Amino acid sequence: MQWERRAYLDHAATSPLMPEARRAVTAALESIGNPSSLHADGRRARDLLDEAREAVADRLRCAFAEVVFTSGATESANHALVGLALGSQLGKRRTILASSIEHPCVLQLAPTLRALGFRLETVPVTRNGVADLDAWSDRINEGVLAVAIQHANNELGTFQPVRAIADMAHSAGCAVFVDAVQTLYEPWTVDDLGADLVALSAHKIGGPPGVGALYIRGGTRVNALLRGGSQERERRGGTENVAGIAGFGAAVRALASHGERFRRARREARDAFLRRLSELLPSAWRPTVTAAEVLDGHAHVLFDGAYAERLLIAMDLLGVSASAGSACSAGSLEPSPVLLAIGLDRETAKGGVRFTFGWCSTAEEALWAAERSSEAYSRVVART
Ligand code: PLP
């Protein structure tokens, strides 16, 4: 069967598996052995975990024992923030501060934290989708247990002033959790960020889905959430996802070797896409943020006179996969909470579309996608 041509511009949601990761996953699936078993087969599985842990620790410039493998960044964020609350033994620090544009894996912890006797409070961002440092400075005090801040926002791609917030938090004795899911392409270290806890996810960088990691700086008091085994030095019970972890390690190693090439591919594809979209639709859209440092692989735009919901369907029919970064409920697309948090009104926010590029994106694919997207826009507007 002949498949129609498609362009994949949704790498921030998930990225295709890298060949290196595919080979590592396949090889690991073909070997037997539980890494907790002492026999040779078990030891071989343990070696695969060790190699992957070494790759992640090298990448973050942290100690081998500070990396805990998880099922992904959602689990890592839950582990970090709920684990900190549980580990704090209900002292006088009962507030966790989070940026208002954090991923739901942080913001939706509010009820769980409340049940444990803690408050999750949000701190506003500017119109450009960047943390407001004055607001953070006003809110950080000795009642705060931890701060949660993304390294870069998953919808807008905006980098956050993580180090400045971490420094303020540490001066007040708070722990610092950083969601760095969208920035593994960039060459930062945990010390650059000033982070005590960092969440990572494999499938955003060409590793397999369902695997990630939590960096826990030595000495940070974080209780385990998953009990029932001594795996991961008693920080996460349950037999490890050896194949997934091996694939994650391989993707991290590939990024370490070819990071500059992947970054350039993302940047060139994103720039080609926006340039061509400007030529084809000079006055139908504008960038959502204009005065912020944005990830190389991100383009978030606001279309005039067309809702993202309809545009995305029309683009999909013409072969382009993109996203609005918002939840579909009962057939109507609610505007993205991130776009509302930067102060857009609901009507404007409904025109927001995210195009994201990854390790295998090409300018040629991006140009084709811009033409199809422009055609999709014209079709939607003609029907409105
Ligand atoms: N944090 C950010 C910024 C994300 O973009 C995502 C993925 O959508 C997550 C957390 C959750 O990651 P995972 O799919 O590994 O649970």
mmCIF file of C-alpha atoms and ligand atoms in Angstrom:
data_model
loop_
_atom_site.group_PDB
_atom_site.id
_atom_site.type_symbol
_atom_site.label_atom_id
_atom_site.label_comp_id
_atom_site.label_asym_id
_atom_site.label_seq_id
_atom_site.Cartn_x
_atom_site.Cartn_y
_atom_site.Cartn_z
ATOM 1 C CA MET A 1 0.000 0.000 0.000
ATOM 2 C CA GLN A 2 1.301 3.452 -0.932
ATOM 3 C CA TRP A 3 1.188 5.913 2.013
ATOM 4 C CA GLU A 4 0.594 9.561 1.252
ATOM 5 C CA ARG A 5 3.449 11.919 2.040
ATOM 6 C CA ARG A 6 3.421 13.413 5.569
ATOM 7 C CA ALA A 7 5.482 15.921 7.547
ATOM 8 C CA TYR A 8 5.911 15.400 11.285
ATOM 9 C CA LEU A 9 6.093 18.749 13.104
ATOM 10 C CA ASP A 10 5.211 17.566 16.598
ATOM 11 C CA HIS A 11 8.560 16.550 18.090
ATOM 12 C CA ALA A 12 7.803 18.290 21.382
ATOM 13 C CA ALA A 13 5.003 15.753 21.868
ATOM 14 C CA THR A 14 7.203 12.805 20.939
ATOM 15 C CA SER A 15 10.065 12.240 18.519
ATOM 16 C CA PRO A 16 10.743 9.231 16.255
ATOM 17 C CA LEU A 17 13.067 6.578 17.653
ATOM 18 C CA MET A 18 16.712 7.093 16.709
ATOM 19 C CA PRO A 19 18.374 4.123 14.952
ATOM 20 C CA GLU A 20 20.866 3.870 17.840
ATOM 21 C CA ALA A 21 18.009 3.622 20.347
ATOM 22 C CA ARG A 22 16.122 1.098 18.221
ATOM 23 C CA ARG A 23 19.194 -1.153 18.044
ATOM 24 C CA ALA A 24 19.738 -0.914 21.811
ATOM 25 C CA VAL A 25 16.073 -1.674 22.598
ATOM 26 C CA THR A 26 15.993 -4.637 20.217
ATOM 27 C CA ALA A 27 19.238 -6.104 21.540
ATOM 28 C CA ALA A 28 18.072 -5.719 25.149
ATOM 29 C CA LEU A 29 14.699 -7.332 24.392
ATOM 30 C CA GLU A 30 16.495 -10.309 22.949
ATOM 31 C CA SER A 31 18.501 -10.950 26.088
ATOM 32 C CA ILE A 32 16.951 -12.493 29.174
ATOM 33 C CA GLY A 33 17.723 -11.800 32.798
ATOM 34 C CA ASN A 34 16.388 -9.689 35.642
ATOM 35 C CA PRO A 35 18.966 -7.090 36.705
ATOM 36 C CA SER A 36 18.396 -8.069 40.348
ATOM 37 C CA SER A 37 19.350 -11.706 39.678
ATOM 38 C CA LEU A 38 22.870 -12.715 40.603
ATOM 39 C CA HIS A 39 23.475 -15.177 37.756
ATOM 40 C CA ALA A 40 25.242 -14.305 34.508
ATOM 41 C CA ASP A 41 22.003 -13.437 32.662
ATOM 42 C CA GLY A 42 20.985 -11.098 35.475
ATOM 43 C CA ARG A 43 24.430 -9.524 35.534
ATOM 44 C CA ARG A 44 24.223 -8.864 31.797
ATOM 45 C CA ALA A 45 20.925 -7.031 32.285
ATOM 46 C CA ARG A 46 22.496 -5.077 35.168
ATOM 47 C CA ASP A 47 25.361 -4.071 32.832
ATOM 48 C CA LEU A 48 22.830 -2.591 30.406
ATOM 49 C CA LEU A 49 21.341 -0.489 33.205
ATOM 50 C CA ASP A 50 24.795 0.609 34.338
ATOM 51 C CA GLU A 51 25.806 1.660 30.831
ATOM 52 C CA ALA A 52 22.644 3.723 30.417
ATOM 53 C CA ARG A 53 23.022 5.282 33.867
ATOM 54 C CA GLU A 54 26.595 6.209 33.030
ATOM 55 C CA ALA A 55 25.437 7.856 29.775
ATOM 56 C CA VAL A 56 22.818 9.955 31.589
ATOM 57 C CA ALA A 57 25.190 10.837 34.457
ATOM 58 C CA ASP A 58 27.904 11.895 31.956
ATOM 59 C CA ARG A 59 25.369 14.010 30.100
ATOM 60 C CA LEU A 60 24.177 15.795 33.251
ATOM 61 C CA ARG A 61 27.699 15.889 34.794
ATOM 62 C CA CYS A 62 26.408 14.263 37.966
ATOM 63 C CA ALA A 63 27.270 11.171 39.996
ATOM 64 C CA PHE A 64 26.191 7.741 38.717
ATOM 65 C CA ALA A 65 24.162 7.129 41.898
ATOM 66 C CA GLU A 66 22.224 10.371 41.492
ATOM 67 C CA VAL A 67 20.276 9.038 38.469
ATOM 68 C CA VAL A 68 17.038 7.122 39.117
ATOM 69 C CA PHE A 69 15.276 5.575 36.118
ATOM 70 C CA THR A 70 11.512 6.062 35.989
ATOM 71 C CA SER A 71 8.630 5.498 33.565
ATOM 72 C CA GLY A 72 9.004 9.059 32.239
ATOM 73 C CA ALA A 73 8.952 12.679 33.281
ATOM 74 C CA THR A 74 5.420 12.533 34.689
ATOM 75 C CA GLU A 75 6.542 9.941 37.200
ATOM 76 C CA SER A 76 9.776 11.866 37.825
ATOM 77 C CA ALA A 77 7.854 15.064 38.688
ATOM 78 C CA ASN A 78 5.450 13.145 40.934
ATOM 79 C CA HIS A 79 8.387 11.413 42.616
ATOM 80 C CA ALA A 80 10.261 14.686 43.113
ATOM 81 C CA LEU A 81 7.481 16.865 44.512
ATOM 82 C CA VAL A 82 5.383 14.322 46.405
ATOM 83 C CA GLY A 83 8.600 12.638 47.572
ATOM 84 C CA LEU A 84 9.914 15.954 48.917
ATOM 85 C CA ALA A 85 6.623 16.549 50.759
ATOM 86 C CA LEU A 86 6.719 13.077 52.269
ATOM 87 C CA GLY A 87 10.385 13.460 53.157
ATOM 88 C CA SER A 88 9.873 16.790 54.902
ATOM 89 C CA GLN A 89 7.871 15.215 57.738
ATOM 90 C CA LEU A 90 5.403 18.100 57.854
ATOM 91 C CA GLY A 91 7.800 20.743 59.067
ATOM 92 C CA LYS A 92 6.987 24.421 58.840
ATOM 93 C CA ARG A 93 7.637 24.525 55.097
ATOM 94 C CA ARG A 94 4.253 23.673 53.567
ATOM 95 C CA THR A 95 4.245 25.508 50.207
ATOM 96 C CA ILE A 96 5.529 24.395 46.823
ATOM 97 C CA LEU A 97 5.831 27.202 44.277
ATOM 98 C CA ALA A 98 5.457 26.397 40.589
ATOM 99 C CA SER A 99 5.510 28.573 37.507
ATOM 100 C CA SER A 100 1.982 29.085 36.125
ATOM 101 C CA ILE A 101 3.017 27.475 32.814
ATOM 102 C CA GLU A 102 4.419 24.222 34.221
ATOM 103 C CA HIS A 103 3.366 20.974 32.575
ATOM 104 C CA PRO A 104 0.279 19.272 34.075
ATOM 105 C CA CYS A 105 2.599 16.652 35.599
ATOM 106 C CA VAL A 106 3.443 19.410 38.113
ATOM 107 C CA LEU A 107 0.297 21.545 38.249
ATOM 108 C CA GLN A 108 -2.044 18.596 38.645
ATOM 109 C CA LEU A 109 -0.231 17.504 41.797
ATOM 110 C CA ALA A 110 -2.133 20.163 43.766
ATOM 111 C CA PRO A 111 -4.845 17.819 45.137
ATOM 112 C CA THR A 112 -2.309 15.151 46.134
ATOM 113 C CA LEU A 113 -0.132 17.715 47.871
ATOM 114 C CA ARG A 114 -3.188 19.240 49.575
ATOM 115 C CA ALA A 115 -4.165 15.819 50.926
ATOM 116 C CA LEU A 116 -0.678 15.568 52.428
ATOM 117 C CA GLY A 117 -0.962 18.995 54.089
ATOM 118 C CA PHE A 118 0.893 21.083 51.452
ATOM 119 C CA ARG A 119 -0.143 23.885 49.065
ATOM 120 C CA LEU A 120 0.895 24.112 45.440
ATOM 121 C CA GLU A 121 0.887 27.803 44.478
ATOM 122 C CA THR A 122 1.586 29.211 41.034
ATOM 123 C CA VAL A 123 3.801 32.158 40.207
ATOM 124 C CA PRO A 124 2.914 34.254 37.111
ATOM 125 C CA VAL A 125 4.841 34.611 33.877
ATOM 126 C CA THR A 126 5.220 37.627 31.617
ATOM 127 C CA ARG A 127 3.374 38.138 28.304
ATOM 128 C CA ASN A 128 6.452 36.593 26.686
ATOM 129 C CA GLY A 129 6.053 33.326 28.571
ATOM 130 C CA VAL A 130 9.014 33.853 30.902
ATOM 131 C CA ALA A 131 9.013 33.606 34.709
ATOM 132 C CA ASP A 132 8.566 36.952 36.438
ATOM 133 C CA LEU A 133 11.607 37.163 38.730
ATOM 134 C CA ASP A 134 10.102 39.912 40.915
ATOM 135 C CA ALA A 135 7.091 37.711 41.593
ATOM 136 C CA TRP A 136 9.385 34.799 42.523
ATOM 137 C CA SER A 137 11.412 37.014 44.795
ATOM 138 C CA ASP A 138 8.212 38.181 46.549
ATOM 139 C CA ARG A 139 6.937 34.636 47.041
ATOM 140 C CA ILE A 140 10.048 32.699 48.106
ATOM 141 C CA ASN A 141 10.319 32.594 51.907
ATOM 142 C CA GLU A 142 10.957 30.221 54.787
ATOM 143 C CA GLY A 143 7.489 28.683 54.410
ATOM 144 C CA VAL A 144 8.427 27.302 50.965
ATOM 145 C CA LEU A 145 9.583 23.697 50.735
ATOM 146 C CA ALA A 146 10.450 23.658 47.047
ATOM 147 C CA VAL A 147 10.205 25.523 43.769
ATOM 148 C CA ALA A 148 9.272 23.886 40.451
ATOM 149 C CA ILE A 149 10.394 25.549 37.248
ATOM 150 C CA GLN A 150 10.719 24.244 33.695
ATOM 151 C CA HIS A 151 13.971 24.753 31.868
ATOM 152 C CA ALA A 152 11.955 25.581 28.749
ATOM 153 C CA ASN A 153 8.224 25.620 28.231
ATOM 154 C CA ASN A 154 6.847 22.759 26.153
ATOM 155 C CA GLU A 155 4.280 24.880 24.291
ATOM 156 C CA LEU A 156 6.010 28.206 23.696
ATOM 157 C CA GLY A 157 9.582 26.896 23.816
ATOM 158 C CA THR A 158 10.600 29.811 26.029
ATOM 159 C CA PHE A 159 13.669 29.319 28.234
ATOM 160 C CA GLN A 160 13.112 30.131 31.899
ATOM 161 C CA PRO A 161 15.592 31.905 34.199
ATOM 162 C CA VAL A 162 16.111 28.695 36.125
ATOM 163 C CA ARG A 163 19.471 29.596 37.654
ATOM 164 C CA ALA A 164 18.231 32.928 39.041
ATOM 165 C CA ILE A 165 15.207 31.234 40.630
ATOM 166 C CA ALA A 166 17.379 28.397 41.965
ATOM 167 C CA ASP A 167 19.765 30.872 43.580
ATOM 168 C CA MET A 168 16.870 32.710 45.273
ATOM 169 C CA ALA A 169 15.359 29.408 46.403
ATOM 170 C CA HIS A 170 18.617 28.082 47.819
ATOM 171 C CA SER A 171 19.224 31.329 49.748
ATOM 172 C CA ALA A 172 15.859 30.703 51.441
ATOM 173 C CA GLY A 173 16.620 27.006 52.070
ATOM 174 C CA CYS A 174 14.159 25.616 49.484
ATOM 175 C CA ALA A 175 14.763 22.633 47.182
ATOM 176 C CA VAL A 176 14.792 23.219 43.416
ATOM 177 C CA PHE A 177 12.987 20.929 40.967
ATOM 178 C CA VAL A 178 13.576 21.501 37.244
ATOM 179 C CA ASP A 179 11.542 19.910 34.446
ATOM 180 C CA ALA A 180 14.173 19.727 31.706
ATOM 181 C CA VAL A 181 12.196 17.496 29.367
ATOM 182 C CA GLN A 182 12.348 19.895 26.428
ATOM 183 C CA THR A 183 16.006 20.896 26.736
ATOM 184 C CA LEU A 184 18.034 17.682 26.593
ATOM 185 C CA TYR A 185 19.291 18.806 23.171
ATOM 186 C CA GLU A 186 21.050 21.726 24.876
ATOM 187 C CA PRO A 187 24.436 21.270 26.572
ATOM 188 C CA TRP A 188 23.582 22.230 30.188
ATOM 189 C CA THR A 189 24.658 20.494 33.401
ATOM 190 C CA VAL A 190 22.783 20.101 36.696
ATOM 191 C CA ASP A 191 25.202 22.546 38.300
ATOM 192 C CA ASP A 192 24.549 25.132 35.567
ATOM 193 C CA LEU A 193 20.854 24.928 36.442
ATOM 194 C CA GLY A 194 21.448 24.885 40.199
ATOM 195 C CA ALA A 195 18.951 22.013 40.407
ATOM 196 C CA ASP A 196 18.470 19.507 43.228
ATOM 197 C CA LEU A 197 16.016 17.431 41.196
ATOM 198 C CA VAL A 198 15.644 17.193 37.409
ATOM 199 C CA ALA A 199 13.001 15.341 35.376
ATOM 200 C CA LEU A 200 13.917 13.870 31.981
ATOM 201 C CA SER A 201 12.025 11.882 29.375
ATOM 202 C CA ALA A 202 13.474 9.585 26.696
ATOM 203 C CA HIS A 203 10.802 9.890 24.009
ATOM 204 C CA LYS A 204 11.323 13.626 23.453
ATOM 205 C CA ILE A 205 14.858 13.061 22.163
ATOM 206 C CA GLY A 206 14.541 9.936 20.033
ATOM 207 C CA GLY A 207 14.496 7.370 22.837
ATOM 208 C CA PRO A 208 11.550 5.036 23.484
ATOM 209 C CA PRO A 209 8.368 6.177 25.273
ATOM 210 C CA GLY A 210 7.633 5.016 28.810
ATOM 211 C CA VAL A 211 11.080 5.678 30.229
ATOM 212 C CA GLY A 212 12.752 8.683 31.832
ATOM 213 C CA ALA A 213 14.897 9.648 34.761
ATOM 214 C CA LEU A 214 14.927 11.691 37.911
ATOM 215 C CA TYR A 215 18.202 13.279 38.948
ATOM 216 C CA ILE A 216 18.353 13.505 42.751
ATOM 217 C CA ARG A 217 21.266 15.540 44.100
ATOM 218 C CA GLY A 218 23.013 13.607 46.884
ATOM 219 C CA GLY A 219 21.583 14.588 50.286
ATOM 220 C CA THR A 220 18.159 15.732 48.986
ATOM 221 C CA ARG A 221 15.420 14.261 51.187
ATOM 222 C CA VAL A 222 13.010 12.659 48.725
ATOM 223 C CA ASN A 223 10.916 9.666 49.776
ATOM 224 C CA ALA A 224 10.294 6.844 47.313
ATOM 225 C CA LEU A 225 6.789 6.604 45.902
ATOM 226 C CA LEU A 226 6.929 3.081 44.490
ATOM 227 C CA ARG A 227 7.598 0.565 47.234
ATOM 228 C CA GLY A 228 7.970 -3.152 46.889
ATOM 229 C CA GLY A 229 11.545 -3.779 45.861
ATOM 230 C CA SER A 230 15.059 -2.549 46.427
ATOM 231 C CA GLN A 231 15.646 -1.501 42.812
ATOM 232 C CA GLU A 232 17.244 1.870 42.034
ATOM 233 C CA ARG A 233 18.876 1.871 45.493
ATOM 234 C CA GLU A 234 15.454 1.580 47.128
ATOM 235 C CA ARG A 235 14.269 4.787 45.463
ATOM 236 C CA ARG A 236 11.918 3.102 42.978
ATOM 237 C CA GLY A 237 10.605 -0.410 43.527
ATOM 238 C CA GLY A 238 9.735 -2.641 40.555
ATOM 239 C CA THR A 239 11.682 -4.584 37.954
ATOM 240 C CA GLU A 240 13.444 -2.111 35.700
ATOM 241 C CA ASN A 241 12.397 -1.524 32.080
ATOM 242 C CA VAL A 242 15.783 -2.733 30.852
ATOM 243 C CA ALA A 243 15.080 -2.410 27.121
ATOM 244 C CA GLY A 244 13.581 1.073 27.500
ATOM 245 C CA ILE A 245 16.424 2.230 29.700
ATOM 246 C CA ALA A 246 19.019 0.825 27.255
ATOM 247 C CA GLY A 247 17.265 2.755 24.458
ATOM 248 C CA PHE A 248 17.269 5.934 26.551
ATOM 249 C CA GLY A 249 20.994 5.539 27.229
ATOM 250 C CA ALA A 250 21.684 5.034 23.509
ATOM 251 C CA ALA A 251 19.670 8.163 22.584
ATOM 252 C CA VAL A 252 21.537 10.216 25.191
ATOM 253 C CA ARG A 253 24.873 8.964 23.845
ATOM 254 C CA ALA A 254 23.818 9.785 20.272
ATOM 255 C CA LEU A 255 22.892 13.300 21.409
ATOM 256 C CA ALA A 256 26.255 13.667 23.109
ATOM 257 C CA SER A 257 28.048 12.684 19.885
ATOM 258 C CA HIS A 258 25.868 14.483 17.337
ATOM 259 C CA GLY A 259 24.216 17.218 19.428
ATOM 260 C CA GLU A 260 25.436 20.097 17.264
ATOM 261 C CA ARG A 261 24.171 18.414 14.086
ATOM 262 C CA PHE A 262 20.749 17.722 15.631
ATOM 263 C CA ARG A 263 20.458 21.271 16.961
ATOM 264 C CA ARG A 264 21.338 22.666 13.538
ATOM 265 C CA ALA A 265 18.771 20.376 11.853
ATOM 266 C CA ARG A 266 16.060 21.601 14.226
ATOM 267 C CA ARG A 267 16.990 25.252 13.806
ATOM 268 C CA GLU A 268 17.261 25.110 10.008
ATOM 269 C CA ALA A 269 13.951 23.282 9.660
ATOM 270 C CA ARG A 270 12.149 25.662 12.025
ATOM 271 C CA ASP A 271 13.581 28.750 10.277
ATOM 272 C CA ALA A 272 12.775 27.410 6.799
ATOM 273 C CA PHE A 273 9.213 26.666 7.917
ATOM 274 C CA LEU A 274 8.618 30.149 9.310
ATOM 275 C CA ARG A 275 10.239 31.867 6.338
ATOM 276 C CA ARG A 276 8.068 29.998 3.855
ATOM 277 C CA LEU A 277 4.937 30.516 5.954
ATOM 278 C CA SER A 278 5.674 34.264 5.951
ATOM 279 C CA GLU A 279 6.002 34.263 2.169
ATOM 280 C CA LEU A 280 2.790 32.313 1.661
ATOM 281 C CA LEU A 281 0.670 33.941 4.375
ATOM 282 C CA PRO A 282 2.298 37.300 5.088
ATOM 283 C CA SER A 283 -0.462 38.694 7.280
ATOM 284 C CA ALA A 284 -2.422 35.694 8.557
ATOM 285 C CA TRP A 285 -0.309 34.855 11.584
ATOM 286 C CA ARG A 286 2.211 36.225 14.079
ATOM 287 C CA PRO A 287 4.663 34.650 16.512
ATOM 288 C CA THR A 288 3.053 34.113 19.924
ATOM 289 C CA VAL A 289 6.085 35.462 21.773
ATOM 290 C CA THR A 290 8.503 37.987 20.360
ATOM 291 C CA ALA A 291 10.910 38.979 23.107
ATOM 292 C CA ALA A 292 12.154 35.764 24.683
ATOM 293 C CA GLU A 293 14.855 33.183 24.050
ATOM 294 C CA VAL A 294 13.128 30.198 22.458
ATOM 295 C CA LEU A 295 14.246 26.599 21.804
ATOM 296 C CA ASP A 296 15.757 25.961 18.365
ATOM 297 C CA GLY A 297 13.086 23.415 17.505
ATOM 298 C CA HIS A 298 10.018 25.422 18.496
ATOM 299 C CA ALA A 299 7.664 27.726 16.588
ATOM 300 C CA HIS A 300 4.437 28.796 18.270
ATOM 301 C CA VAL A 301 2.188 31.023 16.198
ATOM 302 C CA LEU A 302 -1.223 32.681 16.462
ATOM 303 C CA PHE A 303 -3.354 32.438 13.327
ATOM 304 C CA ASP A 304 -5.908 35.167 12.673
ATOM 305 C CA GLY A 305 -9.484 34.236 11.844
ATOM 306 C CA ALA A 306 -9.146 30.462 12.245
ATOM 307 C CA TYR A 307 -9.306 28.201 15.275
ATOM 308 C CA ALA A 308 -6.440 25.792 15.904
ATOM 309 C CA GLU A 309 -8.930 22.952 16.158
ATOM 310 C CA ARG A 310 -10.013 23.363 12.524
ATOM 311 C CA LEU A 311 -6.557 24.222 11.261
ATOM 312 C CA LEU A 312 -5.051 21.095 12.797
ATOM 313 C CA ILE A 313 -7.692 18.880 11.226
ATOM 314 C CA ALA A 314 -7.173 20.542 7.823
ATOM 315 C CA MET A 315 -3.383 20.237 8.166
ATOM 316 C CA ASP A 316 -3.705 16.614 9.186
ATOM 317 C CA LEU A 317 -5.813 15.881 6.106
ATOM 318 C CA LEU A 318 -3.109 17.504 3.971
ATOM 319 C CA GLY A 319 -0.349 15.490 5.649
ATOM 320 C CA VAL A 320 1.005 17.769 8.388
ATOM 321 C CA SER A 321 1.123 16.707 12.036
ATOM 322 C CA ALA A 322 1.259 19.664 14.452
ATOM 323 C CA SER A 323 -0.484 20.455 17.723
ATOM 324 C CA ALA A 324 -2.202 23.084 19.791
ATOM 325 C CA GLY A 325 -0.854 21.852 23.106
ATOM 326 C CA SER A 326 -4.336 21.798 24.571
ATOM 327 C CA ALA A 327 -6.851 19.187 25.601
ATOM 328 C CA CYS A 328 -9.746 18.152 23.428
ATOM 329 C CA SER A 329 -12.914 17.776 25.422
ATOM 330 C CA ALA A 330 -16.406 16.966 24.177
ATOM 331 C CA GLY A 331 -15.504 17.968 20.635
ATOM 332 C CA SER A 332 -14.546 21.537 21.537
ATOM 333 C CA LEU A 333 -10.974 22.636 21.925
ATOM 334 C CA GLU A 334 -10.414 24.609 25.104
ATOM 335 C CA PRO A 335 -7.745 27.290 24.744
ATOM 336 C CA SER A 336 -4.394 26.232 26.110
ATOM 337 C CA PRO A 337 -3.921 27.156 29.806
ATOM 338 C CA VAL A 338 -0.381 28.263 28.890
ATOM 339 C CA LEU A 339 -1.706 30.815 26.397
ATOM 340 C CA LEU A 340 -4.237 32.093 28.940
ATOM 341 C CA ALA A 341 -1.455 32.287 31.554
ATOM 342 C CA ILE A 342 0.568 34.650 29.341
ATOM 343 C CA GLY A 343 -2.474 36.918 29.194
ATOM 344 C CA LEU A 344 -4.046 36.121 25.818
ATOM 345 C CA ASP A 345 -7.834 36.391 25.625
ATOM 346 C CA ARG A 346 -9.704 33.168 24.852
ATOM 347 C CA GLU A 347 -10.453 34.062 21.208
ATOM 348 C CA THR A 348 -6.824 34.862 20.404
ATOM 349 C CA ALA A 349 -5.598 31.797 22.295
ATOM 350 C CA LYS A 350 -7.840 29.552 20.194
ATOM 351 C CA GLY A 351 -5.715 30.436 17.135
ATOM 352 C CA GLY A 352 -2.486 29.117 18.721
ATOM 353 C CA VAL A 353 -0.612 26.336 16.914
ATOM 354 C CA ARG A 354 2.710 24.737 17.849
ATOM 355 C CA PHE A 355 5.126 23.405 15.210
ATOM 356 C CA THR A 356 8.128 21.559 16.631
ATOM 357 C CA PHE A 357 11.184 20.041 14.997
ATOM 358 C CA GLY A 358 13.565 17.295 16.095
ATOM 359 C CA TRP A 359 16.731 15.332 15.423
ATOM 360 C CA CYS A 360 15.518 14.042 12.022
ATOM 361 C CA SER A 361 13.759 17.192 10.753
ATOM 362 C CA THR A 362 14.892 18.662 7.432
ATOM 363 C CA ALA A 363 14.422 22.046 5.772
ATOM 364 C CA GLU A 364 12.944 20.246 2.771
ATOM 365 C CA GLU A 365 10.248 18.612 4.944
ATOM 366 C CA ALA A 366 9.607 21.971 6.635
ATOM 367 C CA LEU A 367 9.133 23.802 3.320
ATOM 368 C CA TRP A 368 6.664 21.201 2.120
ATOM 369 C CA ALA A 369 4.835 21.432 5.488
ATOM 370 C CA ALA A 370 4.643 25.248 5.246
ATOM 371 C CA GLU A 371 2.983 24.951 1.836
ATOM 372 C CA ARG A 372 0.463 22.398 3.081
ATOM 373 C CA SER A 373 -0.199 24.467 6.236
ATOM 374 C CA SER A 374 -0.825 27.567 4.155
ATOM 375 C CA GLU A 375 -3.237 25.598 1.960
ATOM 376 C CA ALA A 376 -4.986 24.281 5.108
ATOM 377 C CA TYR A 377 -5.352 27.830 6.435
ATOM 378 C CA SER A 378 -6.860 29.045 3.155
ATOM 379 C CA ARG A 379 -9.356 26.155 3.135
ATOM 380 C CA VAL A 380 -10.423 26.813 6.747
ATOM 381 C CA VAL A 381 -10.826 30.546 6.197
ATOM 382 C CA ALA A 382 -12.808 29.977 3.003
ATOM 383 C CA ARG A 383 -15.258 27.798 4.956
ATOM 384 C CA THR A 384 -15.597 30.212 7.912
HETATM 385 N N1 PLP B 1 7.215 17.889 31.103
HETATM 386 C C1 PLP B 1 7.208 18.446 29.892
HETATM 387 C C2 PLP B 1 7.738 19.832 29.723
HETATM 388 C C3 PLP B 1 6.713 17.748 28.795
HETATM 389 O O1 PLP B 1 6.710 18.310 27.593
HETATM 390 C C4 PLP B 1 6.227 16.428 28.999
HETATM 391 C C5 PLP B 1 5.647 15.665 27.879
HETATM 392 O O2 PLP B 1 4.628 16.005 27.338
HETATM 393 C C6 PLP B 1 6.269 15.880 30.284
HETATM 394 C C7 PLP B 1 6.768 16.645 31.306
HETATM 395 C C8 PLP B 1 5.792 14.483 30.553
HETATM 396 O O3 PLP B 1 6.719 13.546 30.035
HETATM 397 P P1 PLP B 1 6.411 12.009 29.919
HETATM 398 O O4 PLP B 1 5.643 11.811 28.665
HETATM 399 O O5 PLP B 1 7.751 11.351 29.865
HETATM 400 O O6 PLP B 1 5.662 11.599 31.146
#
